[in-house]
Short mmCIF file of C-alpha atoms in Angstrom, two decimals:
data_model
loop_
_atom_site.label_atom_id
_atom_site.label_comp_id
_atom_site.label_asym_id
_atom_site.label_seq_id
_atom_site.Cartn_x
_atom_site.Cartn_y
_atom_site.Cartn_z
CA MET A 1 80.79 166.22 82.81
CA GLY A 2 81.82 169.76 83.47
CA GLY A 3 82.92 170.69 86.99
CA ASN A 4 84.02 173.40 89.41
CA CYS A 5 86.73 173.15 91.81
CA SER A 6 87.62 175.69 94.42
CA ALA A 7 89.71 175.35 97.84
CA PRO A 8 89.35 171.98 99.76
CA PHE A 9 86.92 171.96 102.43
CA GLY A 10 89.34 170.07 104.84
CA THR A 11 93.02 169.37 105.12
CA GLY A 12 94.25 169.04 101.50
CA GLU A 13 93.81 166.45 99.01
CA ALA A 14 93.46 163.57 101.46
CA SER A 15 89.97 164.91 102.43
CA PHE A 16 88.62 164.58 98.98
CA GLY A 17 85.59 162.95 100.36
CA VAL A 18 84.19 166.26 101.57
CA ARG A 19 85.96 168.62 99.29
CA GLN A 20 84.56 171.82 97.78
CA CYS A 21 85.09 170.47 94.38
CA HIS A 22 82.03 169.33 92.35
CA SER A 23 80.86 168.46 88.92
CA THR A 24 77.48 169.19 87.29
CA ASP A 25 75.97 166.28 89.00
CA PHE A 26 75.94 168.17 92.16
CA GLU A 27 73.55 170.56 90.46
CA VAL A 28 71.53 167.81 89.23
CA HIS A 29 70.82 166.21 92.44
CA ARG A 30 70.64 169.60 94.15
CA ASN A 31 67.78 170.46 91.71
CA TRP A 32 66.11 167.14 92.25
CA LEU A 33 66.17 167.90 96.22
CA ALA A 34 64.40 171.15 95.46
CA ILE A 35 61.73 169.65 93.23
CA THR A 36 60.73 166.80 95.49
CA HIS A 37 60.82 169.04 98.39
CA ASN A 38 58.56 172.02 97.11
CA LEU A 39 56.32 170.41 94.53
CA PRO A 40 53.45 167.93 94.70
CA VAL A 41 54.12 164.64 93.17
CA SER A 42 51.98 165.43 90.10
CA GLN A 43 54.67 168.14 89.25
CA TRP A 44 57.83 166.21 89.75
CA TYR A 45 58.25 164.93 86.16
CA TYR A 46 57.09 168.12 84.53
CA GLU A 47 59.17 170.79 86.20
CA ALA A 48 61.89 172.15 83.95
CA THR A 49 63.25 175.33 85.47
CA SER A 50 66.68 173.80 85.30
CA GLU A 51 68.04 171.71 82.30
CA TRP A 52 68.78 168.95 84.70
CA THR A 53 65.11 167.62 84.93
CA LEU A 54 64.09 164.71 87.22
CA ASP A 55 64.91 161.62 84.78
CA TYR A 56 65.28 158.80 87.42
CA PRO A 57 62.44 156.27 88.48
CA PRO A 58 59.97 157.25 91.28
CA PHE A 59 61.86 155.50 93.94
CA PHE A 60 64.87 157.59 93.50
CA ALA A 61 62.71 160.58 93.49
CA TRP A 62 61.29 159.54 96.96
CA PHE A 63 64.81 159.05 98.08
CA GLU A 64 65.75 162.57 97.05
CA TYR A 65 62.65 163.71 98.97
CA ALA A 66 63.58 161.77 102.13
CA LEU A 67 67.08 163.55 101.69
CA SER A 68 65.55 166.89 101.29
CA HIS A 69 64.03 166.80 104.72
CA VAL A 70 67.48 166.23 106.25
CA ALA A 71 69.06 168.87 103.86
CA LYS A 72 67.01 171.74 105.17
CA TYR A 73 68.83 171.61 108.49
CA PHE A 74 72.18 172.19 106.49
CA ASP A 75 71.08 175.02 104.09
CA GLN A 76 67.59 175.96 103.08
CA GLU A 77 68.77 177.70 100.10
CA MET A 78 69.64 174.60 98.53
CA LEU A 79 65.92 173.69 98.25
CA VAL A 80 65.02 176.65 96.40
CA ILE A 81 64.36 175.58 92.71
CA GLN A 82 65.13 178.89 91.28
CA ASN A 83 68.67 178.78 92.96
CA LEU A 84 70.38 177.34 89.92
CA ASN A 85 73.99 176.20 90.40
CA TYR A 86 73.83 176.83 94.05
CA SER A 87 76.76 175.51 95.74
CA SER A 88 77.44 176.77 99.31
CA GLN A 89 79.94 174.91 101.54
CA ALA A 90 76.98 173.42 103.52
CA THR A 91 75.32 172.12 100.44
CA VAL A 92 78.24 170.30 99.04
CA PHE A 93 79.14 169.02 102.46
CA PHE A 94 75.73 167.53 102.94
CA GLN A 95 75.76 166.00 99.41
CA ARG A 96 79.23 164.44 100.16
CA LEU A 97 77.87 163.23 103.62
CA SER A 98 74.77 161.75 102.23
CA VAL A 99 76.81 159.63 99.72
CA ILE A 100 79.07 158.43 102.50
CA PHE A 101 76.15 157.61 104.86
CA THR A 102 74.26 155.60 101.94
CA ASP A 103 77.61 153.61 101.09
CA ILE A 104 76.71 151.62 104.32
CA LEU A 105 74.55 149.46 102.34
CA PHE A 106 77.29 148.91 99.90
CA VAL A 107 79.56 147.63 102.68
CA TYR A 108 77.01 145.32 104.05
CA ALA A 109 76.28 143.98 100.49
CA ALA A 110 80.10 143.32 99.99
CA HIS A 111 80.21 141.55 103.33
CA GLU A 112 77.49 139.27 102.28
CA CYS A 113 79.15 138.43 99.07
CA CYS A 114 82.37 137.81 100.39
CA LYS A 115 80.78 134.94 102.34
CA TYR A 116 80.26 132.95 99.17
CA VAL A 117 83.72 133.32 97.74
CA ASN A 118 84.77 129.86 96.48
CA GLY A 119 88.55 130.49 96.37
CA LYS A 120 90.39 127.44 95.77
CA ARG A 121 93.81 128.50 97.20
CA PRO A 122 93.01 130.10 100.69
CA GLY A 123 96.25 131.75 101.73
CA LYS A 124 97.72 131.14 105.11
CA GLU A 125 97.78 135.06 105.88
CA LEU A 126 94.76 137.27 105.71
CA LEU A 127 96.03 139.49 102.97
CA GLU A 128 96.12 136.45 100.83
CA LYS A 129 92.71 135.08 101.49
CA PRO A 130 90.36 135.38 98.50
CA MET A 131 87.55 136.94 100.82
CA PHE A 132 89.85 139.68 101.97
CA VAL A 133 91.09 140.31 98.47
CA LEU A 134 87.44 140.54 97.26
CA ALA A 135 86.49 142.85 100.08
CA VAL A 136 89.30 145.27 98.99
CA LEU A 137 88.42 145.10 95.20
CA LEU A 138 84.83 146.11 96.05
CA LEU A 139 85.21 148.47 98.80
CA TRP A 140 88.21 150.27 97.29
CA ASN A 141 87.24 150.00 93.64
CA PHE A 142 88.57 153.05 92.08
CA GLY A 143 85.70 153.64 89.51
CA LEU A 144 83.25 153.69 92.27
CA LEU A 145 85.31 155.86 94.55
CA ILE A 146 85.83 158.70 91.92
CA VAL A 147 82.40 158.64 90.50
CA ASP A 148 80.59 158.85 93.76
CA HIS A 149 83.00 160.61 96.31
CA ILE A 150 84.78 163.07 93.83
CA HIS A 151 82.49 163.38 90.67
CA PHE A 152 79.33 162.76 92.76
CA GLN A 153 76.68 160.26 92.49
CA TYR A 154 74.86 157.64 94.66
CA ASN A 155 76.01 154.36 92.53
CA GLY A 156 77.47 152.86 95.88
CA PHE A 157 74.06 152.80 97.40
CA LEU A 158 72.52 151.34 94.08
CA PHE A 159 75.24 148.82 93.60
CA GLY A 160 74.66 147.56 97.28
CA LEU A 161 71.21 146.77 96.34
CA MET A 162 72.36 144.76 93.36
CA LEU A 163 75.20 142.98 95.16
CA LEU A 164 72.90 142.13 98.17
CA SER A 165 70.35 140.80 95.50
CA VAL A 166 73.14 138.58 94.08
CA ALA A 167 74.20 137.48 97.48
CA ARG A 168 70.59 136.58 98.42
CA LEU A 169 70.39 134.37 95.12
CA PHE A 170 73.66 132.72 96.31
CA GLN A 171 71.93 131.93 99.63
CA LYS A 172 68.95 130.40 97.58
CA ARG A 173 66.70 133.20 99.19
CA HIS A 174 65.14 133.70 95.62
CA LEU A 175 62.30 135.89 96.70
CA GLU A 176 64.31 138.25 98.60
CA GLY A 177 66.74 138.57 95.69
CA ALA A 178 64.00 139.15 93.35
CA LEU A 179 62.44 141.82 95.56
CA LEU A 180 65.60 143.57 95.77
CA PHE A 181 66.28 143.84 92.19
CA ALA A 182 62.71 144.77 91.53
CA VAL A 183 63.16 147.75 94.00
CA LEU A 184 66.73 148.51 92.43
CA LEU A 185 64.89 148.80 88.91
CA HIS A 186 62.57 151.46 90.34
CA PHE A 187 65.47 153.46 91.77
CA LYS A 188 67.62 153.42 88.45
CA HIS A 189 66.42 152.00 85.24
CA ILE A 190 69.94 151.29 83.99
CA TYR A 191 69.86 148.12 85.75
CA ILE A 192 67.33 146.83 83.27
CA TYR A 193 70.59 145.96 81.37
CA VAL A 194 70.85 142.90 83.57
CA ALA A 195 67.09 142.07 84.10
CA PRO A 196 67.39 139.22 81.41
CA ALA A 197 69.82 137.36 83.59
CA TYR A 198 67.61 137.67 86.50
CA CYS A 199 64.25 136.54 84.68
CA VAL A 200 65.91 133.48 83.02
CA TYR A 201 67.71 132.42 86.33
CA LEU A 202 64.68 132.80 88.45
CA LEU A 203 62.39 130.95 86.00
CA ARG A 204 64.95 128.23 85.31
CA SER A 205 66.32 127.56 88.90
CA TYR A 206 63.40 128.54 90.97
CA CYS A 207 60.14 128.22 89.12
CA PHE A 208 61.37 124.80 87.88
CA THR A 209 62.04 122.71 90.95
CA ALA A 210 63.82 119.57 89.43
CA ASN A 211 66.12 118.49 86.61
CA ARG A 212 66.52 115.22 84.70
CA ALA A 213 69.47 112.88 85.49
CA ASP A 214 71.27 114.35 82.34
CA GLY A 215 70.73 117.97 83.76
CA SER A 216 68.14 118.98 81.34
CA LEU A 217 64.79 120.54 82.51
CA LYS A 218 61.92 118.53 83.96
CA TRP A 219 59.10 120.23 82.74
CA SER A 220 56.58 118.66 85.10
CA SER A 221 58.35 120.42 87.95
CA PHE A 222 57.07 123.79 87.19
CA SER A 223 55.61 125.61 90.21
CA PHE A 224 52.63 127.88 89.60
CA LEU A 225 52.98 128.98 93.22
CA ARG A 226 56.46 130.07 92.87
CA ILE A 227 55.96 132.06 89.71
CA THR A 228 52.79 133.73 91.17
CA SER A 229 55.06 134.78 94.06
CA LEU A 230 57.59 136.41 91.81
CA GLY A 231 54.78 137.97 89.68
CA LEU A 232 53.28 139.35 92.89
CA ILE A 233 56.52 140.81 93.92
CA VAL A 234 57.09 142.45 90.62
CA CYS A 235 53.47 143.86 90.45
CA LEU A 236 53.47 145.21 93.96
CA VAL A 237 56.86 146.87 93.65
CA SER A 238 55.67 148.43 90.21
CA ALA A 239 52.32 149.40 91.64
CA LEU A 240 53.98 151.09 94.67
CA SER A 241 56.52 153.01 92.36
CA LEU A 242 54.37 153.79 89.25
CA GLY A 243 50.97 153.54 90.74
CA PRO A 244 50.40 157.30 91.82
CA PHE A 245 51.55 158.33 88.26
CA ALA A 246 49.17 155.95 86.62
CA VAL A 247 46.30 157.33 88.63
CA LEU A 248 47.32 160.83 87.66
CA GLY A 249 47.65 159.84 84.01
CA GLN A 250 51.23 160.66 83.80
CA LEU A 251 52.87 157.40 82.83
CA PRO A 252 53.82 158.53 79.30
CA GLN A 253 55.45 161.72 80.81
CA VAL A 254 57.42 159.65 83.31
CA ILE A 255 58.42 157.08 80.55
CA SER A 256 59.49 159.93 78.26
CA ARG A 257 61.85 161.21 80.96
CA LEU A 258 63.26 157.93 81.77
CA PHE A 259 64.00 156.98 78.13
CA PRO A 260 64.98 160.24 76.24
CA PHE A 261 65.86 158.77 72.85
CA LYS A 262 66.21 162.29 71.57
CA ARG A 263 69.45 162.76 73.38
CA GLY A 264 71.41 160.83 70.56
CA LEU A 265 73.32 157.67 70.19
CA CYS A 266 76.36 158.80 72.22
CA HIS A 267 77.08 161.11 75.09
CA ALA A 268 79.16 164.23 74.54
CA TYR A 269 82.23 162.14 75.70
CA TRP A 270 81.86 158.72 73.89
CA ALA A 271 81.55 155.83 76.15
CA PRO A 272 84.25 153.24 75.21
CA ASN A 273 81.98 150.75 73.48
CA PHE A 274 81.06 149.64 69.94
CA TRP A 275 79.70 152.79 68.79
CA ALA A 276 82.82 154.76 69.79
CA LEU A 277 84.71 152.54 67.32
CA TYR A 278 81.88 152.96 64.81
CA ASN A 279 81.90 156.76 65.27
CA ALA A 280 85.73 156.88 64.85
CA VAL A 281 85.71 154.68 61.62
CA ASP A 282 83.01 157.14 60.34
CA LYS A 283 85.05 160.08 61.18
CA THR A 284 88.22 158.63 59.54
CA LEU A 285 86.42 157.79 56.34
CA ALA A 286 84.88 161.29 56.18
CA VAL A 287 88.47 163.00 56.64
CA VAL A 288 89.85 160.47 53.97
CA GLY A 289 86.69 161.30 51.71
CA ILE A 290 87.16 165.11 51.86
CA LYS A 291 90.88 164.73 51.53
CA TYR A 292 90.69 162.82 48.20
CA LYS A 293 87.48 164.81 47.24
CA PHE A 294 85.07 161.74 47.44
CA LEU A 295 82.93 163.77 49.87
CA ASP A 296 81.59 167.42 49.38
CA PRO A 297 82.47 169.33 52.64
CA GLU A 298 79.42 171.47 52.36
CA LYS A 299 76.94 168.51 52.65
CA ILE A 300 78.69 166.90 55.75
CA PRO A 301 76.54 167.36 58.88
CA LYS A 302 78.37 169.39 61.58
CA ALA A 303 78.44 167.67 64.95
CA SER A 304 79.81 168.95 68.15
CA MET A 305 82.18 166.48 69.97
CA THR A 306 83.08 169.01 72.77
CA GLY A 307 79.84 170.23 73.90
CA GLY A 308 78.74 169.68 77.48
CA LEU A 309 75.22 168.65 76.46
CA VAL A 310 74.20 165.89 74.29
CA GLN A 311 73.26 166.35 70.78
CA GLU A 312 71.93 164.02 68.02
CA PHE A 313 74.67 162.69 65.92
CA GLN A 314 74.50 162.15 62.20
CA HIS A 315 76.98 159.88 60.61
CA THR A 316 78.77 161.09 57.46
CA VAL A 317 79.71 157.81 55.62
CA LEU A 318 78.31 154.91 57.46
CA PRO A 319 74.56 154.48 58.22
CA SER A 320 73.23 156.51 61.00
CA VAL A 321 72.22 154.44 64.03
CA THR A 322 68.73 154.43 65.46
CA PRO A 323 67.47 153.51 68.89
CA LEU A 324 65.81 150.28 67.28
CA ALA A 325 69.16 149.23 65.67
CA THR A 326 70.90 149.42 69.20
CA LEU A 327 68.14 147.57 70.80
CA ILE A 328 68.39 144.83 68.13
CA CYS A 329 72.21 144.67 68.47
CA THR A 330 71.95 144.55 72.29
CA PHE A 331 69.26 141.75 72.14
CA ILE A 332 71.36 139.60 69.90
CA SER A 333 74.50 140.12 71.85
CA ILE A 334 72.81 138.92 75.04
CA LEU A 335 71.14 135.88 73.56
CA PRO A 336 74.22 133.35 73.85
CA SER A 337 74.58 134.06 77.43
CA VAL A 338 70.94 133.90 78.17
CA PHE A 339 70.68 130.60 76.13
CA CYS A 340 73.63 129.20 78.17
CA LEU A 341 72.07 130.07 81.56
CA TRP A 342 68.92 128.31 80.29
CA PHE A 343 70.22 125.06 78.64
CA LYS A 344 73.36 124.60 80.69
CA PRO A 345 72.80 126.06 84.19
CA GLN A 346 75.73 126.32 86.63
CA GLY A 347 73.84 127.50 89.64
CA PRO A 348 74.30 130.90 91.06
CA ARG A 349 77.73 131.46 89.52
CA GLY A 350 76.26 130.67 85.98
CA PHE A 351 73.82 133.46 86.77
CA LEU A 352 76.51 135.77 87.77
CA GLN A 353 78.44 135.19 84.52
CA CYS A 354 75.20 135.91 82.56
CA LEU A 355 74.64 139.05 84.51
CA ILE A 356 78.12 140.33 83.73
CA LEU A 357 77.70 139.51 80.12
CA CYS A 358 74.22 141.16 79.87
CA ALA A 359 75.81 144.34 81.35
CA LEU A 360 78.82 144.20 79.15
CA SER A 361 76.61 143.60 75.95
CA SER A 362 74.21 146.46 76.90
CA PHE A 363 77.27 148.67 77.56
CA MET A 364 78.79 147.73 73.98
CA PHE A 365 75.56 148.24 71.96
CA GLY A 366 73.22 150.46 74.18
CA TRP A 367 71.69 153.70 73.17
CA HIS A 368 73.22 156.87 74.75
CA VAL A 369 75.51 154.79 77.16
CA HIS A 370 77.57 156.56 79.70
CA GLU A 371 80.98 155.79 80.51
CA LYS A 372 80.20 155.16 84.21
CA ALA A 373 77.97 151.99 83.14
CA ILE A 374 81.06 149.96 82.90
CA LEU A 375 80.99 149.65 86.62
CA LEU A 376 77.85 147.54 86.22
CA ALA A 377 80.12 144.98 84.75
CA ILE A 378 83.44 145.58 86.74
CA LEU A 379 81.79 145.17 90.34
CA PRO A 380 80.16 141.83 89.58
CA LEU A 381 83.19 140.56 87.85
CA SER A 382 85.10 141.17 91.20
CA LEU A 383 83.28 138.19 92.64
CA LEU A 384 84.74 135.84 90.01
CA SER A 385 88.05 137.32 89.65
CA VAL A 386 89.26 135.68 92.93
CA GLU A 387 88.07 132.16 92.09
CA SER A 388 89.67 131.53 88.55
CA PRO A 389 93.02 132.77 86.94
CA LYS A 390 91.13 133.14 83.61
CA ARG A 391 88.43 135.40 85.14
CA ALA A 392 91.29 137.33 87.09
CA GLY A 393 93.13 138.09 83.82
CA ILE A 394 89.85 139.24 82.06
CA TYR A 395 88.93 141.40 85.15
CA LEU A 396 92.49 143.19 85.09
CA ILE A 397 91.90 144.18 81.47
CA LEU A 398 88.46 145.25 81.90
CA THR A 399 89.07 147.19 85.28
CA THR A 400 92.32 148.94 83.82
CA THR A 401 90.63 150.10 80.66
CA GLY A 402 87.26 150.74 82.16
CA HIS A 403 88.66 152.84 85.03
CA PHE A 404 90.98 154.67 82.60
CA ALA A 405 88.09 155.57 80.37
CA LEU A 406 86.61 157.41 83.57
CA PHE A 407 89.54 159.83 83.71
CA PRO A 408 87.85 162.53 81.55
CA LEU A 409 85.24 162.84 84.47
CA LEU A 410 87.99 164.57 86.49
CA PHE A 411 89.78 167.29 84.49
CA THR A 412 90.78 170.05 86.77
CA PRO A 413 94.31 170.31 87.93
CA PRO A 414 93.80 169.28 91.65
CA GLU A 415 91.77 166.21 90.38
CA ILE A 416 94.33 164.99 87.91
CA THR A 417 96.91 164.16 90.50
CA THR A 418 94.20 162.64 92.72
CA LYS A 419 92.85 160.23 90.07
CA ILE A 420 96.36 159.19 88.83
CA LEU A 421 97.44 158.29 92.42
CA LEU A 422 94.20 156.55 93.26
CA MET A 423 94.21 154.48 90.09
CA LEU A 424 97.86 153.51 90.54
CA LEU A 425 97.16 152.30 94.07
CA PHE A 426 94.16 150.37 93.11
CA THR A 427 95.70 148.94 89.81
CA VAL A 428 98.94 147.78 91.57
CA TYR A 429 96.95 146.16 94.54
CA SER A 430 94.62 144.39 91.96
CA PHE A 431 97.55 143.03 89.84
CA SER A 432 99.72 142.10 93.05
CA SER A 433 96.88 140.44 95.03
CA LEU A 434 95.37 138.42 92.13
CA ARG A 435 98.83 137.21 91.04
CA ALA A 436 99.52 136.12 94.66
CA LEU A 437 96.32 134.26 94.65
CA PHE A 438 97.25 132.22 91.40
CA ARG A 439 100.93 132.18 91.51
CA LYS A 440 100.99 128.64 90.66
CA GLU A 441 98.92 129.14 87.45
CA GLY A 442 101.55 131.23 85.63
CA PRO A 443 100.99 134.86 84.19
CA LEU A 444 97.44 136.07 84.14
CA LEU A 445 97.94 138.26 81.12
CA ASN A 446 99.74 137.24 77.86
CA TRP A 447 102.59 139.62 76.46
CA LEU A 448 100.05 141.37 74.00
CA GLU A 449 97.55 142.09 76.76
CA THR A 450 100.24 143.47 79.02
CA ILE A 451 101.64 145.71 76.06
CA TYR A 452 98.17 147.05 75.52
CA LEU A 453 97.75 148.04 79.10
CA ILE A 454 101.19 149.61 79.54
CA GLU A 455 100.38 151.93 76.50
CA LEU A 456 97.77 153.65 78.63
CA VAL A 457 100.64 155.33 80.27
CA PRO A 458 101.84 157.25 77.33
CA LEU A 459 98.37 157.86 76.18
CA GLU A 460 97.61 159.72 79.48
CA ILE A 461 101.09 161.52 79.25
CA PHE A 462 99.94 162.74 75.71
CA CYS A 463 96.40 163.67 76.71
CA GLU A 464 97.22 165.65 79.89
CA ILE A 465 100.83 167.04 79.33
CA VAL A 466 101.71 166.94 75.59
CA PHE A 467 98.43 167.72 73.69
CA PRO A 468 97.64 171.01 75.56
CA LEU A 469 101.01 172.47 74.60
CA THR A 470 100.45 171.91 70.96
CA PRO A 471 98.67 174.21 68.52
CA TRP A 472 96.19 171.53 67.84
CA ASN A 473 94.52 172.03 71.38
CA LEU A 474 92.66 175.14 70.00
CA LYS A 475 91.58 173.61 66.68
CA PHE A 476 90.92 169.96 67.82
CA PRO A 477 90.03 170.15 71.58
CA PHE A 478 88.19 166.82 71.21
CA ILE A 479 91.39 164.79 70.33
CA PRO A 480 92.18 163.59 73.87
CA LEU A 481 88.54 162.47 74.46
CA LEU A 482 88.51 160.61 71.22
CA LEU A 483 91.80 158.78 71.75
CA THR A 484 90.77 157.89 75.24
CA SER A 485 87.33 156.65 74.20
CA VAL A 486 88.53 154.59 71.19
CA TYR A 487 91.68 152.98 72.77
CA CYS A 488 89.74 152.09 75.90
CA ALA A 489 86.94 150.66 73.53
CA LEU A 490 89.50 148.28 72.06
CA GLY A 491 90.41 146.82 75.50
CA ILE A 492 86.82 146.69 76.60
CA THR A 493 85.70 145.06 73.43
CA TYR A 494 88.56 142.49 73.91
CA ALA A 495 87.58 141.63 77.51
CA TRP A 496 83.92 141.24 76.64
CA LEU A 497 84.81 138.72 73.65
CA LYS A 498 87.27 136.83 75.76
CA LEU A 499 84.78 136.40 78.64
CA TYR A 500 82.17 135.37 76.20
CA VAL A 501 84.26 132.83 74.67
CA SER A 502 85.43 131.68 78.09
CA VAL A 503 82.02 131.31 79.36
CA LEU A 504 80.61 129.36 76.33
CA THR A 505 83.51 127.00 75.99
CA GLU A 506 83.50 126.31 79.72
CA SER A 507 79.82 125.50 79.57
CA VAL A 508 80.37 123.05 76.96
CA THR A 509 83.01 121.27 78.94
CA VAL A 510 80.85 121.23 81.99
CA ARG A 511 78.10 119.52 79.91
CA GLN A 512 80.30 116.97 78.43
CA LYS A 513 81.49 116.01 81.89
CA ALA A 514 78.01 115.57 83.11
CA GLU A 515 77.16 113.43 80.27
#
C-alpha cells in the first residue's frame, strides 16, 4: 500500500493520469514485465528476486509478456529483473499509458451494458436518462479511477471483461458470456467470488430449456448438447492457460502462488468486512482484559497493524480464524442467493443480483481480502441502481462507504486533495442523479442512513488533520486505519444485509404473483 510521490509529470494535479506518483503496485507490475520478458515460461512462477513475485493466473502473465514487448521501446532498463524499484519517468509514463489504453475494453463493455437498462422513468433530457446516468456511474467511478489511474492497477480492463460477459448474458448469448468469464478467471482469480452465480444461472437458464406453467423447472428439458458446449469452453480455456504448466509439472507451484494462505486472514490494512469487526472486538476485549487484569500481557501475541507487508495474525481473546473457517462462512453466506437464483429465477437481472451478493458475501467473509475487492460489487450494482429506488439507496450506501474505505491507498499530501475532490464530485453526482431519476419515490435514504454517511466527514478530518497532531500519532499510528476500516465495515455490512433482505423478499413476492 506504500507509495512514492514526486513532481507531477504534466501540468499540475489535473494530469494525474500520467503523474510521476506511484505506489508499490508500479514495482509489482514492472517486476512482472521483467520476469515474463526475460525468463522462459518454466521459471515465471519460481522467480523470487523481488518480494513481489508473480501471483496472478497465466493469462495475466501472458498479458504482461505482451506489454513488455511494447515497454522495451520506452525504457529497456525497466525490463531488467535486478532493477528493483526502478521508476524512471518513461517507465511510469508507459505503465500509466498501458492502463488508459486497456480501459478501451471497459468503455465498450459499459456501452453494451447501458443498452439493457430497464429504467422506468426515462427523462426528457439526456442528463436524466437512466442510460446516461449509468454510463457516468460506470465510467467515472471514483474507486476504479483512483485504484487504476492513481494507485495503479489494471482493474478497468478486467472489469471490462466481466461487464461484457454480463451484457452477453442479457443478450442471451450464453456461450459468449461463459467464454468471457472463463477467460477472466484465468486473468485474475479473484473473480472466482462470483463463479457460483455464473454456474447456477447457466445451468438453470441455458442447460434447461423450459419451465413448467408455475415457473418450476422442467427436468426433461435438460440439454446435454448445451452443457457439453459449456464444458468444452471451460476445459479449452483452462487447458490453454494451465496446460503448459501441467506439462511441466508445475501446477502445484502455480496454485501455491495464486492462493497464498500463509499471508494471513487480513491485509496490513484491514478490508472493511466482517473480519475487521471481528478483529476490532478481539482488540477491544484484549485491552479491557489487560486493564482489569483478566489477561497476562506477556502471553498476548504481538501482531503488527502498521507494516507494509502482510503477516499472520493470532487473535488474543476470540478464536483464531483459519482459511477453512472463512471458506465455510463464505459458502454459507452465498447459499441463499444461489438457491434464490435456482428456485425463483428472474432472468438476467436475477443473475445480476446473485452475482452482486456472491461478490459481497465473499468480500465479507473471504480470506485475505483486499479493500479494492469492494469494486467487484459496486460496479455491477450500478446497473441495478438506475432501475429501482430501493437498489439506488443501497448503491449510495455501498459506494460511499466502499469508496471512502479506499482512501488509505492514497496518503501522500498531493494525493489527499485529489482523492477528496474526486470523491466529492462522484458522490454529489451519484446522489443528485439518482434522486432526480426517482424524485417521485421519496427519499432514497432514511434519516439514520443519512447521518451515518455524513459522519464520514468528521472521521476524515480526524484521521487526516487532527490525529497527526496528537501525541498518539507516534504510539498508535494504526488508529486512523483501524477507525476507517471498522466504520466502513459497519456500512458495508448494513448494505449487504439490506440487499439480501430486499432480494429474498422480492423473490417471494414475484413467486406469489406468478402463482
